């Protein structure tokens, strides 16, 4: 097996693409996965990463990904990043088809890919290529706090968080870290536009006047720093937000300023 080879899902945009770029700049071999081949090809040309086109909600595609990895040197780190939100409707008014879409990619695809690649992650450790393997998954602060209109996204991300907790227990005793990163507001190009079905004005309003929302690069830096820690150090859960976001729904808009100290 090759040294330090990572698979990054959802590599065609946002956090996934930024993670591929950073891993490549740190000397990792990387396989980026997503559905949009043109975007993946551009990323491959820019970074030298390998790419693989797959819809991770389809078992055949995931099986093909596993077979490709097995035939080309294995994998030591999996970054489950593909995912997203569909709509912001109340529980009462939601279309179950939107929830199905979110569950398919945010929960079931993570299970499919993790289950398919676990044997390869074990092989990477067993053949001495790496000291330990990693399953790093991008959840969300929405995996830990519910909000109005977030029901479907919350349910899917709470679901993947629960799955990761179970997996960490199941893998106890093996040199495989199960890592979860839960970002708050990240200003990426497509996440909110997709959520609001192409309504770019509504998407822009999410970030309006928020002083420095997180960037895809901020999250990528945290992912890469975490997996590059010594193999015995497991940051099980990382919650990261812009400093202007004290809680999921307490976001400051306007310039950050220090307050005058009040006399006690
Ligand atoms: N942006 C935020 O505020 C934020 C905050 C917290 C957590 N997150 C989470 O962070 C992750 C990345 O978000 P992002 O902001 O970078 O969003 P993004 O730019 O929309 O990226 C989503 C990625 O997932 C891929 N994808 C979607 N469905 C797929 C499928 N069925 N099979 C394979 N790939 C699929 C997309 O590629 P293709 O369309 O080419 O397949 C795309 O590369 C998501 O899990 C999201 O829930 C985002």
PDB file of C-alpha atoms and ligand atoms in Angstrom:
ATOM      1  CA  UNK A   1       0.000   0.000   0.000  1.00  0.00           C
ATOM      2  CA  UNK A   2       1.108   3.559  -0.584  1.00  0.00           C
ATOM      3  CA  UNK A   3       1.841   5.819   2.362  1.00  0.00           C
ATOM      4  CA  UNK A   4      -0.836   8.238   3.574  1.00  0.00           C
ATOM      5  CA  UNK A   5      -3.467   7.873   0.893  1.00  0.00           C
ATOM      6  CA  UNK A   6      -6.774   9.610   1.591  1.00  0.00           C
ATOM      7  CA  UNK A   7     -10.188   9.347   0.001  1.00  0.00           C
ATOM      8  CA  UNK A   8     -12.164  12.601   0.213  1.00  0.00           C
ATOM      9  CA  UNK A   9     -15.852  12.453  -0.691  1.00  0.00           C
ATOM     10  CA  UNK A  10     -17.668  15.539  -1.941  1.00  0.00           C
ATOM     11  CA  UNK A  11     -14.437  16.723  -3.535  1.00  0.00           C
ATOM     12  CA  UNK A  12     -16.000  18.679  -6.397  1.00  0.00           C
ATOM     13  CA  UNK A  13     -16.673  21.832  -4.326  1.00  0.00           C
ATOM     14  CA  UNK A  14     -16.471  23.573  -0.955  1.00  0.00           C
ATOM     15  CA  UNK A  15     -14.911  21.836   2.038  1.00  0.00           C
ATOM     16  CA  UNK A  16     -14.071  18.653   0.114  1.00  0.00           C
ATOM     17  CA  UNK A  17     -12.165  20.448  -2.646  1.00  0.00           C
ATOM     18  CA  UNK A  18     -10.283  22.566  -0.068  1.00  0.00           C
ATOM     19  CA  UNK A  19      -9.356  19.397   1.849  1.00  0.00           C
ATOM     20  CA  UNK A  20      -8.013  17.748  -1.305  1.00  0.00           C
ATOM     21  CA  UNK A  21      -5.903  20.843  -2.070  1.00  0.00           C
ATOM     22  CA  UNK A  22      -4.440  20.986   1.441  1.00  0.00           C
ATOM     23  CA  UNK A  23      -3.728  17.264   1.686  1.00  0.00           C
ATOM     24  CA  UNK A  24      -1.957  17.391  -1.674  1.00  0.00           C
ATOM     25  CA  UNK A  25       0.137  20.365  -0.534  1.00  0.00           C
ATOM     26  CA  UNK A  26       1.147  18.270   2.514  1.00  0.00           C
ATOM     27  CA  UNK A  27       2.333  15.446   0.267  1.00  0.00           C
ATOM     28  CA  UNK A  28      -0.603  13.077   0.633  1.00  0.00           C
ATOM     29  CA  UNK A  29      -1.857  10.867  -2.149  1.00  0.00           C
ATOM     30  CA  UNK A  30      -5.522  11.728  -2.548  1.00  0.00           C
ATOM     31  CA  UNK A  31      -8.507  10.291  -4.369  1.00  0.00           C
ATOM     32  CA  UNK A  32     -11.338  12.832  -4.682  1.00  0.00           C
ATOM     33  CA  UNK A  33     -14.870  11.507  -5.169  1.00  0.00           C
ATOM     34  CA  UNK A  34     -18.082  13.203  -6.322  1.00  0.00           C
ATOM     35  CA  UNK A  35     -20.692  13.021  -9.107  1.00  0.00           C
ATOM     36  CA  UNK A  36     -19.569  15.967 -11.269  1.00  0.00           C
ATOM     37  CA  UNK A  37     -16.753  14.716 -13.451  1.00  0.00           C
ATOM     38  CA  UNK A  38     -15.871  18.109 -14.983  1.00  0.00           C
ATOM     39  CA  UNK A  39     -15.267  19.638 -11.545  1.00  0.00           C
ATOM     40  CA  UNK A  40     -13.201  16.652 -10.455  1.00  0.00           C
ATOM     41  CA  UNK A  41     -11.086  16.806 -13.617  1.00  0.00           C
ATOM     42  CA  UNK A  42     -10.306  20.487 -12.958  1.00  0.00           C
ATOM     43  CA  UNK A  43      -9.283  19.645  -9.392  1.00  0.00           C
ATOM     44  CA  UNK A  44      -7.112  16.788 -10.619  1.00  0.00           C
ATOM     45  CA  UNK A  45      -5.361  19.056 -13.133  1.00  0.00           C
ATOM     46  CA  UNK A  46      -4.779  21.707 -10.456  1.00  0.00           C
ATOM     47  CA  UNK A  47      -3.607  19.477  -7.612  1.00  0.00           C
ATOM     48  CA  UNK A  48      -2.414  16.189  -9.096  1.00  0.00           C
ATOM     49  CA  UNK A  49      -5.045  14.341  -7.056  1.00  0.00           C
ATOM     50  CA  UNK A  50      -6.639  11.239  -8.504  1.00  0.00           C
ATOM     51  CA  UNK A  51     -10.395  11.422  -8.935  1.00  0.00           C
ATOM     52  CA  UNK A  52     -13.270   8.982  -9.112  1.00  0.00           C
ATOM     53  CA  UNK A  53     -16.805   9.730 -10.248  1.00  0.00           C
ATOM     54  CA  UNK A  54     -19.453   8.141  -8.016  1.00  0.00           C
ATOM     55  CA  UNK A  55     -22.906   8.736  -6.652  1.00  0.00           C
ATOM     56  CA  UNK A  56     -22.417   7.533  -3.106  1.00  0.00           C
ATOM     57  CA  UNK A  57     -26.116   6.903  -2.619  1.00  0.00           C
ATOM     58  CA  UNK A  58     -25.716   3.990  -5.058  1.00  0.00           C
ATOM     59  CA  UNK A  59     -24.270   0.734  -3.763  1.00  0.00           C
ATOM     60  CA  UNK A  60     -22.832  -0.218  -7.177  1.00  0.00           C
ATOM     61  CA  UNK A  61     -20.855   3.028  -7.315  1.00  0.00           C
ATOM     62  CA  UNK A  62     -19.521   2.498  -3.792  1.00  0.00           C
ATOM     63  CA  UNK A  63     -18.527  -1.074  -4.651  1.00  0.00           C
ATOM     64  CA  UNK A  64     -16.733   0.217  -7.749  1.00  0.00           C
ATOM     65  CA  UNK A  65     -14.908   2.794  -5.600  1.00  0.00           C
ATOM     66  CA  UNK A  66     -13.761   0.056  -3.190  1.00  0.00           C
ATOM     67  CA  UNK A  67     -12.595  -2.144  -6.107  1.00  0.00           C
ATOM     68  CA  UNK A  68     -10.699   0.748  -7.657  1.00  0.00           C
ATOM     69  CA  UNK A  69      -8.952   1.504  -4.365  1.00  0.00           C
ATOM     70  CA  UNK A  70      -8.100  -2.138  -3.794  1.00  0.00           C
ATOM     71  CA  UNK A  71      -6.579  -2.357  -7.282  1.00  0.00           C
ATOM     72  CA  UNK A  72      -4.575   0.847  -6.954  1.00  0.00           C
ATOM     73  CA  UNK A  73      -2.861   0.581  -3.572  1.00  0.00           C
ATOM     74  CA  UNK A  74      -5.516   0.845  -0.846  1.00  0.00           C
ATOM     75  CA  UNK A  75      -6.390   3.696   1.499  1.00  0.00           C
ATOM     76  CA  UNK A  76      -5.364   4.780   4.986  1.00  0.00           C
ATOM     77  CA  UNK A  77      -7.703   7.743   5.623  1.00  0.00           C
ATOM     78  CA  UNK A  78     -11.342   8.239   4.708  1.00  0.00           C
ATOM     79  CA  UNK A  79     -12.851  11.726   4.803  1.00  0.00           C
ATOM     80  CA  UNK A  80     -16.647  11.431   4.630  1.00  0.00           C
ATOM     81  CA  UNK A  81     -17.568  14.948   3.571  1.00  0.00           C
ATOM     82  CA  UNK A  82     -20.221  14.603   0.824  1.00  0.00           C
ATOM     83  CA  UNK A  83     -23.559  15.858   2.067  1.00  0.00           C
ATOM     84  CA  UNK A  84     -25.922  18.758   2.209  1.00  0.00           C
ATOM     85  CA  UNK A  85     -29.245  20.263   3.170  1.00  0.00           C
ATOM     86  CA  UNK A  86     -32.449  20.354   1.147  1.00  0.00           C
ATOM     87  CA  UNK A  87     -34.959  23.029   2.084  1.00  0.00           C
ATOM     88  CA  UNK A  88     -35.696  24.744   5.380  1.00  0.00           C
ATOM     89  CA  UNK A  89     -39.269  23.709   5.899  1.00  0.00           C
ATOM     90  CA  UNK A  90     -41.020  23.010   9.176  1.00  0.00           C
ATOM     91  CA  UNK A  91     -41.548  19.433  10.230  1.00  0.00           C
ATOM     92  CA  UNK A  92     -45.249  19.924   9.498  1.00  0.00           C
ATOM     93  CA  UNK A  93     -44.787  21.225   5.968  1.00  0.00           C
ATOM     94  CA  UNK A  94     -41.717  19.216   4.844  1.00  0.00           C
ATOM     95  CA  UNK A  95     -41.820  17.014   1.772  1.00  0.00           C
ATOM     96  CA  UNK A  96     -40.585  13.551   2.818  1.00  0.00           C
ATOM     97  CA  UNK A  97     -38.764  13.342  -0.525  1.00  0.00           C
ATOM     98  CA  UNK A  98     -36.421  16.122   0.666  1.00  0.00           C
ATOM     99  CA  UNK A  99     -35.745  14.235   3.889  1.00  0.00           C
ATOM    100  CA  UNK A 100     -35.109  11.062   1.916  1.00  0.00           C
ATOM    101  CA  UNK A 101     -32.486  12.889  -0.149  1.00  0.00           C
ATOM    102  CA  UNK A 102     -30.753  14.181   3.001  1.00  0.00           C
ATOM    103  CA  UNK A 103     -30.853  10.798   4.733  1.00  0.00           C
ATOM    104  CA  UNK A 104     -29.502   9.101   1.592  1.00  0.00           C
ATOM    105  CA  UNK A 105     -26.398  11.281   1.359  1.00  0.00           C
ATOM    106  CA  UNK A 106     -25.831  12.438   4.954  1.00  0.00           C
ATOM    107  CA  UNK A 107     -26.373   9.096   6.688  1.00  0.00           C
ATOM    108  CA  UNK A 108     -26.704   6.094   4.405  1.00  0.00           C
ATOM    109  CA  UNK A 109     -23.887   7.063   2.033  1.00  0.00           C
ATOM    110  CA  UNK A 110     -21.554   7.509   5.014  1.00  0.00           C
ATOM    111  CA  UNK A 111     -22.507   4.031   6.235  1.00  0.00           C
ATOM    112  CA  UNK A 112     -22.068   2.530   2.751  1.00  0.00           C
ATOM    113  CA  UNK A 113     -18.647   4.062   2.156  1.00  0.00           C
ATOM    114  CA  UNK A 114     -17.382   3.399   5.675  1.00  0.00           C
ATOM    115  CA  UNK A 115     -18.484  -0.220   5.572  1.00  0.00           C
ATOM    116  CA  UNK A 116     -16.985  -0.753   2.109  1.00  0.00           C
ATOM    117  CA  UNK A 117     -13.613   0.806   2.939  1.00  0.00           C
ATOM    118  CA  UNK A 118     -13.060  -0.478   6.489  1.00  0.00           C
ATOM    119  CA  UNK A 119     -11.355  -3.686   5.290  1.00  0.00           C
ATOM    120  CA  UNK A 120      -8.944  -1.584   3.221  1.00  0.00           C
ATOM    121  CA  UNK A 121      -8.235   0.742   6.158  1.00  0.00           C
ATOM    122  CA  UNK A 122      -7.411  -2.318   8.270  1.00  0.00           C
ATOM    123  CA  UNK A 123      -5.106  -3.670   5.546  1.00  0.00           C
ATOM    124  CA  UNK A 124      -3.176  -0.379   5.454  1.00  0.00           C
ATOM    125  CA  UNK A 125      -2.367  -0.761   9.148  1.00  0.00           C
ATOM    126  CA  UNK A 126      -1.807  -4.509   8.968  1.00  0.00           C
ATOM    127  CA  UNK A 127       0.788  -4.233   6.198  1.00  0.00           C
ATOM    128  CA  UNK A 128       2.707  -1.637   8.208  1.00  0.00           C
ATOM    129  CA  UNK A 129       2.149   1.257   5.803  1.00  0.00           C
ATOM    130  CA  UNK A 130       0.693   3.480   8.516  1.00  0.00           C
ATOM    131  CA  UNK A 131       0.546   3.425  12.318  1.00  0.00           C
ATOM    132  CA  UNK A 132      -3.208   3.929  12.323  1.00  0.00           C
ATOM    133  CA  UNK A 133      -6.114   4.574   9.977  1.00  0.00           C
ATOM    134  CA  UNK A 134      -8.760   7.284  10.094  1.00  0.00           C
ATOM    135  CA  UNK A 135     -12.430   7.736   9.441  1.00  0.00           C
ATOM    136  CA  UNK A 136     -13.025  11.501   9.555  1.00  0.00           C
ATOM    137  CA  UNK A 137     -16.621  12.622   8.968  1.00  0.00           C
ATOM    138  CA  UNK A 138     -17.933  16.146   8.444  1.00  0.00           C
ATOM    139  CA  UNK A 139     -21.217  16.440  10.333  1.00  0.00           C
ATOM    140  CA  UNK A 140     -22.409  19.895  11.439  1.00  0.00           C
ATOM    141  CA  UNK A 141     -23.420  21.860  14.508  1.00  0.00           C
ATOM    142  CA  UNK A 142     -26.851  20.792  13.193  1.00  0.00           C
ATOM    143  CA  UNK A 143     -25.845  17.296  14.384  1.00  0.00           C
ATOM    144  CA  UNK A 144     -25.932  18.591  17.955  1.00  0.00           C
ATOM    145  CA  UNK A 145     -28.521  21.391  18.163  1.00  0.00           C
ATOM    146  CA  UNK A 146     -31.928  21.543  16.483  1.00  0.00           C
ATOM    147  CA  UNK A 147     -33.409  24.683  14.973  1.00  0.00           C
ATOM    148  CA  UNK A 148     -36.700  25.696  13.416  1.00  0.00           C
ATOM    149  CA  UNK A 149     -36.785  24.644   9.775  1.00  0.00           C
ATOM    150  CA  UNK A 150     -33.818  22.357  10.350  1.00  0.00           C
ATOM    151  CA  UNK A 151     -35.809  19.203  11.170  1.00  0.00           C
ATOM    152  CA  UNK A 152     -34.774  17.076   8.193  1.00  0.00           C
ATOM    153  CA  UNK A 153     -31.159  18.239   8.128  1.00  0.00           C
ATOM    154  CA  UNK A 154     -30.979  17.957  11.942  1.00  0.00           C
ATOM    155  CA  UNK A 155     -32.411  14.452  11.896  1.00  0.00           C
ATOM    156  CA  UNK A 156     -29.898  13.323   9.278  1.00  0.00           C
ATOM    157  CA  UNK A 157     -26.887  14.931  10.946  1.00  0.00           C
ATOM    158  CA  UNK A 158     -27.917  13.818  14.467  1.00  0.00           C
ATOM    159  CA  UNK A 159     -28.208  10.389  12.810  1.00  0.00           C
ATOM    160  CA  UNK A 160     -24.698  10.374  11.429  1.00  0.00           C
ATOM    161  CA  UNK A 161     -23.343  11.627  14.772  1.00  0.00           C
ATOM    162  CA  UNK A 162     -25.023   8.685  16.527  1.00  0.00           C
ATOM    163  CA  UNK A 163     -23.636   6.306  13.928  1.00  0.00           C
ATOM    164  CA  UNK A 164     -20.101   7.584  14.504  1.00  0.00           C
ATOM    165  CA  UNK A 165     -20.443   7.157  18.268  1.00  0.00           C
ATOM    166  CA  UNK A 166     -21.558   3.553  17.752  1.00  0.00           C
ATOM    167  CA  UNK A 167     -18.741   2.920  15.271  1.00  0.00           C
ATOM    168  CA  UNK A 168     -16.104   4.283  17.687  1.00  0.00           C
ATOM    169  CA  UNK A 169     -17.285   1.797  20.305  1.00  0.00           C
ATOM    170  CA  UNK A 170     -17.359  -1.055  17.784  1.00  0.00           C
ATOM    171  CA  UNK A 171     -13.779  -0.323  16.691  1.00  0.00           C
ATOM    172  CA  UNK A 172     -12.455  -0.119  20.243  1.00  0.00           C
ATOM    173  CA  UNK A 173      -9.184  -2.034  20.372  1.00  0.00           C
ATOM    174  CA  UNK A 174      -8.283  -1.349  16.731  1.00  0.00           C
ATOM    175  CA  UNK A 175      -5.843   1.374  15.631  1.00  0.00           C
ATOM    176  CA  UNK A 176      -8.549   3.257  13.739  1.00  0.00           C
ATOM    177  CA  UNK A 177      -9.684   6.716  14.781  1.00  0.00           C
ATOM    178  CA  UNK A 178     -13.314   7.718  14.331  1.00  0.00           C
ATOM    179  CA  UNK A 179     -13.283  11.499  14.093  1.00  0.00           C
ATOM    180  CA  UNK A 180     -16.196  13.908  13.732  1.00  0.00           C
ATOM    181  CA  UNK A 181     -15.908  17.545  12.770  1.00  0.00           C
ATOM    182  CA  UNK A 182     -19.023  19.631  13.319  1.00  0.00           C
ATOM    183  CA  UNK A 183     -18.724  23.041  11.676  1.00  0.00           C
ATOM    184  CA  UNK A 184     -21.116  25.927  12.226  1.00  0.00           C
ATOM    185  CA  UNK A 185     -21.550  28.562   9.542  1.00  0.00           C
ATOM    186  CA  UNK A 186     -19.194  27.953   6.621  1.00  0.00           C
ATOM    187  CA  UNK A 187     -19.470  30.235   3.617  1.00  0.00           C
ATOM    188  CA  UNK A 188     -19.063  27.864   0.692  1.00  0.00           C
ATOM    189  CA  UNK A 189     -20.232  28.552  -2.842  1.00  0.00           C
ATOM    190  CA  UNK A 190     -22.936  25.925  -3.153  1.00  0.00           C
ATOM    191  CA  UNK A 191     -24.225  24.692   0.224  1.00  0.00           C
ATOM    192  CA  UNK A 192     -26.877  27.369   0.885  1.00  0.00           C
ATOM    193  CA  UNK A 193     -27.739  27.831  -2.793  1.00  0.00           C
ATOM    194  CA  UNK A 194     -28.445  24.104  -3.025  1.00  0.00           C
ATOM    195  CA  UNK A 195     -30.396  24.228   0.221  1.00  0.00           C
ATOM    196  CA  UNK A 196     -32.623  27.016  -1.120  1.00  0.00           C
ATOM    197  CA  UNK A 197     -32.992  25.302  -4.514  1.00  0.00           C
ATOM    198  CA  UNK A 198     -30.976  27.888  -6.472  1.00  0.00           C
ATOM    199  CA  UNK A 199     -32.339  31.015  -4.721  1.00  0.00           C
ATOM    200  CA  UNK A 200     -29.020  32.886  -4.509  1.00  0.00           C
ATOM    201  CA  UNK A 201     -30.504  35.934  -2.733  1.00  0.00           C
ATOM    202  CA  UNK A 202     -31.843  33.782   0.091  1.00  0.00           C
ATOM    203  CA  UNK A 203     -28.504  31.970   0.223  1.00  0.00           C
ATOM    204  CA  UNK A 204     -26.561  35.252   0.428  1.00  0.00           C
ATOM    205  CA  UNK A 205     -28.802  36.463   3.288  1.00  0.00           C
ATOM    206  CA  UNK A 206     -27.515  33.608   5.474  1.00  0.00           C
ATOM    207  CA  UNK A 207     -24.053  35.197   5.556  1.00  0.00           C
ATOM    208  CA  UNK A 208     -25.087  38.888   5.306  1.00  0.00           C
ATOM    209  CA  UNK A 209     -22.961  41.103   7.567  1.00  0.00           C
ATOM    210  CA  UNK A 210     -21.572  38.136   9.477  1.00  0.00           C
ATOM    211  CA  UNK A 211     -17.994  39.094  10.235  1.00  0.00           C
ATOM    212  CA  UNK A 212     -15.871  36.324   8.774  1.00  0.00           C
ATOM    213  CA  UNK A 213     -17.948  33.179   8.567  1.00  0.00           C
ATOM    214  CA  UNK A 214     -15.747  30.073   8.424  1.00  0.00           C
ATOM    215  CA  UNK A 215     -14.281  29.291   5.012  1.00  0.00           C
ATOM    216  CA  UNK A 216     -13.849  25.916   3.363  1.00  0.00           C
ATOM    217  CA  UNK A 217     -10.112  26.389   3.948  1.00  0.00           C
ATOM    218  CA  UNK A 218     -10.658  26.887   7.706  1.00  0.00           C
ATOM    219  CA  UNK A 219     -12.449  23.549   7.908  1.00  0.00           C
ATOM    220  CA  UNK A 220      -9.882  21.845   5.675  1.00  0.00           C
ATOM    221  CA  UNK A 221      -7.062  23.138   7.909  1.00  0.00           C
ATOM    222  CA  UNK A 222      -8.786  21.667  10.952  1.00  0.00           C
ATOM    223  CA  UNK A 223      -9.441  18.327   9.235  1.00  0.00           C
ATOM    224  CA  UNK A 224      -5.850  17.979   8.070  1.00  0.00           C
ATOM    225  CA  UNK A 225      -4.344  19.108  11.402  1.00  0.00           C
ATOM    226  CA  UNK A 226      -6.513  16.551  13.195  1.00  0.00           C
ATOM    227  CA  UNK A 227      -5.596  13.588  11.022  1.00  0.00           C
ATOM    228  CA  UNK A 228      -1.925  14.587  11.063  1.00  0.00           C
ATOM    229  CA  UNK A 229      -1.774  14.364  14.885  1.00  0.00           C
ATOM    230  CA  UNK A 230       0.103  11.320  16.212  1.00  0.00           C
ATOM    231  CA  UNK A 231      -1.917   8.171  15.486  1.00  0.00           C
ATOM    232  CA  UNK A 232      -2.766   7.582  19.157  1.00  0.00           C
ATOM    233  CA  UNK A 233      -4.364  11.034  19.600  1.00  0.00           C
ATOM    234  CA  UNK A 234      -8.051  11.024  18.736  1.00  0.00           C
ATOM    235  CA  UNK A 235      -9.986  14.307  18.623  1.00  0.00           C
ATOM    236  CA  UNK A 236     -13.288  12.438  18.658  1.00  0.00           C
ATOM    237  CA  UNK A 237     -15.497  15.495  18.189  1.00  0.00           C
ATOM    238  CA  UNK A 238     -14.500  18.942  17.035  1.00  0.00           C
ATOM    239  CA  UNK A 239     -17.108  21.689  17.127  1.00  0.00           C
ATOM    240  CA  UNK A 240     -15.899  24.744  15.232  1.00  0.00           C
ATOM    241  CA  UNK A 241     -17.708  28.007  14.537  1.00  0.00           C
ATOM    242  CA  UNK A 242     -16.816  31.524  13.513  1.00  0.00           C
ATOM    243  CA  UNK A 243     -16.232  33.640  16.603  1.00  0.00           C
ATOM    244  CA  UNK A 244     -19.337  35.675  15.652  1.00  0.00           C
ATOM    245  CA  UNK A 245     -21.473  32.553  16.097  1.00  0.00           C
ATOM    246  CA  UNK A 246     -21.721  31.874  19.839  1.00  0.00           C
ATOM    247  CA  UNK A 247     -24.362  29.206  19.328  1.00  0.00           C
ATOM    248  CA  UNK A 248     -26.018  27.680  16.302  1.00  0.00           C
ATOM    249  CA  UNK A 249     -28.661  30.411  16.212  1.00  0.00           C
ATOM    250  CA  UNK A 250     -26.849  33.236  17.971  1.00  0.00           C
ATOM    251  CA  UNK A 251     -24.998  34.928  15.156  1.00  0.00           C
ATOM    252  CA  UNK A 252     -23.633  38.457  15.447  1.00  0.00           C
ATOM    253  CA  UNK A 253     -23.952  40.631  12.345  1.00  0.00           C
ATOM    254  CA  UNK A 254     -21.763  43.735  12.097  1.00  0.00           C
ATOM    255  CA  UNK A 255     -18.189  44.492  13.058  1.00  0.00           C
ATOM    256  CA  UNK A 256     -16.860  42.714  16.137  1.00  0.00           C
ATOM    257  CA  UNK A 257     -15.791  45.235  18.763  1.00  0.00           C
ATOM    258  CA  UNK A 258     -14.548  44.944  22.315  1.00  0.00           C
ATOM    259  CA  UNK A 259     -16.929  46.260  24.959  1.00  0.00           C
ATOM    260  CA  UNK A 260     -15.882  48.797  27.534  1.00  0.00           C
ATOM    261  CA  UNK A 261     -15.426  47.107  30.830  1.00  0.00           C
ATOM    262  CA  UNK A 262     -18.363  47.933  33.091  1.00  0.00           C
ATOM    263  CA  UNK A 263     -17.610  48.944  36.675  1.00  0.00           C
ATOM    264  CA  UNK A 264     -18.717  46.179  39.033  1.00  0.00           C
TER     265      UNK A 264
HETATM  266  N1  LIG B   1     -21.444  25.019   4.413  1.00  0.00           N
HETATM  267  C1  LIG B   1     -21.823  24.904   5.673  1.00  0.00           C
HETATM  268  O1  LIG B   1     -22.274  25.893   6.298  1.00  0.00           O
HETATM  269  C2  LIG B   1     -21.687  23.595   6.386  1.00  0.00           C
HETATM  270  C3  LIG B   1     -21.738  23.625   7.795  1.00  0.00           C
HETATM  271  C4  LIG B   1     -21.619  22.433   8.487  1.00  0.00           C
HETATM  272  C5  LIG B   1     -21.466  21.236   7.818  1.00  0.00           C
HETATM  273  N2  LIG B   1     -21.444  21.228   6.442  1.00  0.00           N
HETATM  274  C6  LIG B   1     -21.296  19.920   5.802  1.00  0.00           C
HETATM  275  O2  LIG B   1     -20.053  19.914   5.141  1.00  0.00           O
HETATM  276  C7  LIG B   1     -20.106  19.050   4.012  1.00  0.00           C
HETATM  277  C8  LIG B   1     -19.625  19.800   2.768  1.00  0.00           C
HETATM  278  O3  LIG B   1     -20.397  20.979   2.651  1.00  0.00           O
HETATM  279  P1  LIG B   1     -19.997  22.174   1.662  1.00  0.00           P
HETATM  280  O4  LIG B   1     -20.400  23.439   2.342  1.00  0.00           O
HETATM  281  O5  LIG B   1     -18.622  22.018   1.178  1.00  0.00           O
HETATM  282  O6  LIG B   1     -21.086  21.928   0.515  1.00  0.00           O
HETATM  283  P2  LIG B   1     -20.979  21.726  -1.068  1.00  0.00           P
HETATM  284  O7  LIG B   1     -20.013  22.684  -1.654  1.00  0.00           O
HETATM  285  O8  LIG B   1     -22.401  21.729  -1.550  1.00  0.00           O
HETATM  286  O9  LIG B   1     -20.356  20.267  -1.209  1.00  0.00           O
HETATM  287  C9  LIG B   1     -21.099  19.086  -1.165  1.00  0.00           C
HETATM  288  C10 LIG B   1     -20.300  18.018  -1.890  1.00  0.00           C
HETATM  289  O10 LIG B   1     -20.971  16.758  -1.765  1.00  0.00           O
HETATM  290  C11 LIG B   1     -20.999  16.136  -3.036  1.00  0.00           C
HETATM  291  N3  LIG B   1     -22.143  15.235  -3.122  1.00  0.00           N
HETATM  292  C12 LIG B   1     -23.445  15.537  -2.876  1.00  0.00           C
HETATM  293  N4  LIG B   1     -24.217  14.462  -3.086  1.00  0.00           N
HETATM  294  C13 LIG B   1     -23.377  13.452  -3.471  1.00  0.00           C
HETATM  295  C14 LIG B   1     -23.570  12.107  -3.851  1.00  0.00           C
HETATM  296  N5  LIG B   1     -24.801  11.567  -3.893  1.00  0.00           N
HETATM  297  N6  LIG B   1     -22.499  11.356  -4.197  1.00  0.00           N
HETATM  298  C15 LIG B   1     -21.256  11.911  -4.181  1.00  0.00           C
HETATM  299  N7  LIG B   1     -21.012  13.169  -3.832  1.00  0.00           N
HETATM  300  C16 LIG B   1     -22.062  13.942  -3.485  1.00  0.00           C
HETATM  301  C17 LIG B   1     -21.091  17.293  -4.020  1.00  0.00           C
HETATM  302  O11 LIG B   1     -20.562  16.933  -5.292  1.00  0.00           O
HETATM  303  P3  LIG B   1     -21.407  16.538  -6.600  1.00  0.00           P
HETATM  304  O12 LIG B   1     -22.624  17.415  -6.621  1.00  0.00           O
HETATM  305  O13 LIG B   1     -20.446  16.785  -7.707  1.00  0.00           O
HETATM  306  O14 LIG B   1     -21.712  15.080  -6.392  1.00  0.00           O
HETATM  307  C18 LIG B   1     -20.159  18.310  -3.379  1.00  0.00           C
HETATM  308  O15 LIG B   1     -18.825  18.059  -3.767  1.00  0.00           O
HETATM  309  C19 LIG B   1     -21.550  18.543   3.937  1.00  0.00           C
HETATM  310  O16 LIG B   1     -21.637  17.277   4.554  1.00  0.00           O
HETATM  311  C20 LIG B   1     -22.316  19.586   4.741  1.00  0.00           C
HETATM  312  O17 LIG B   1     -23.502  19.053   5.281  1.00  0.00           O
HETATM  313  C21 LIG B   1     -21.526  22.387   5.722  1.00  0.00           C
END
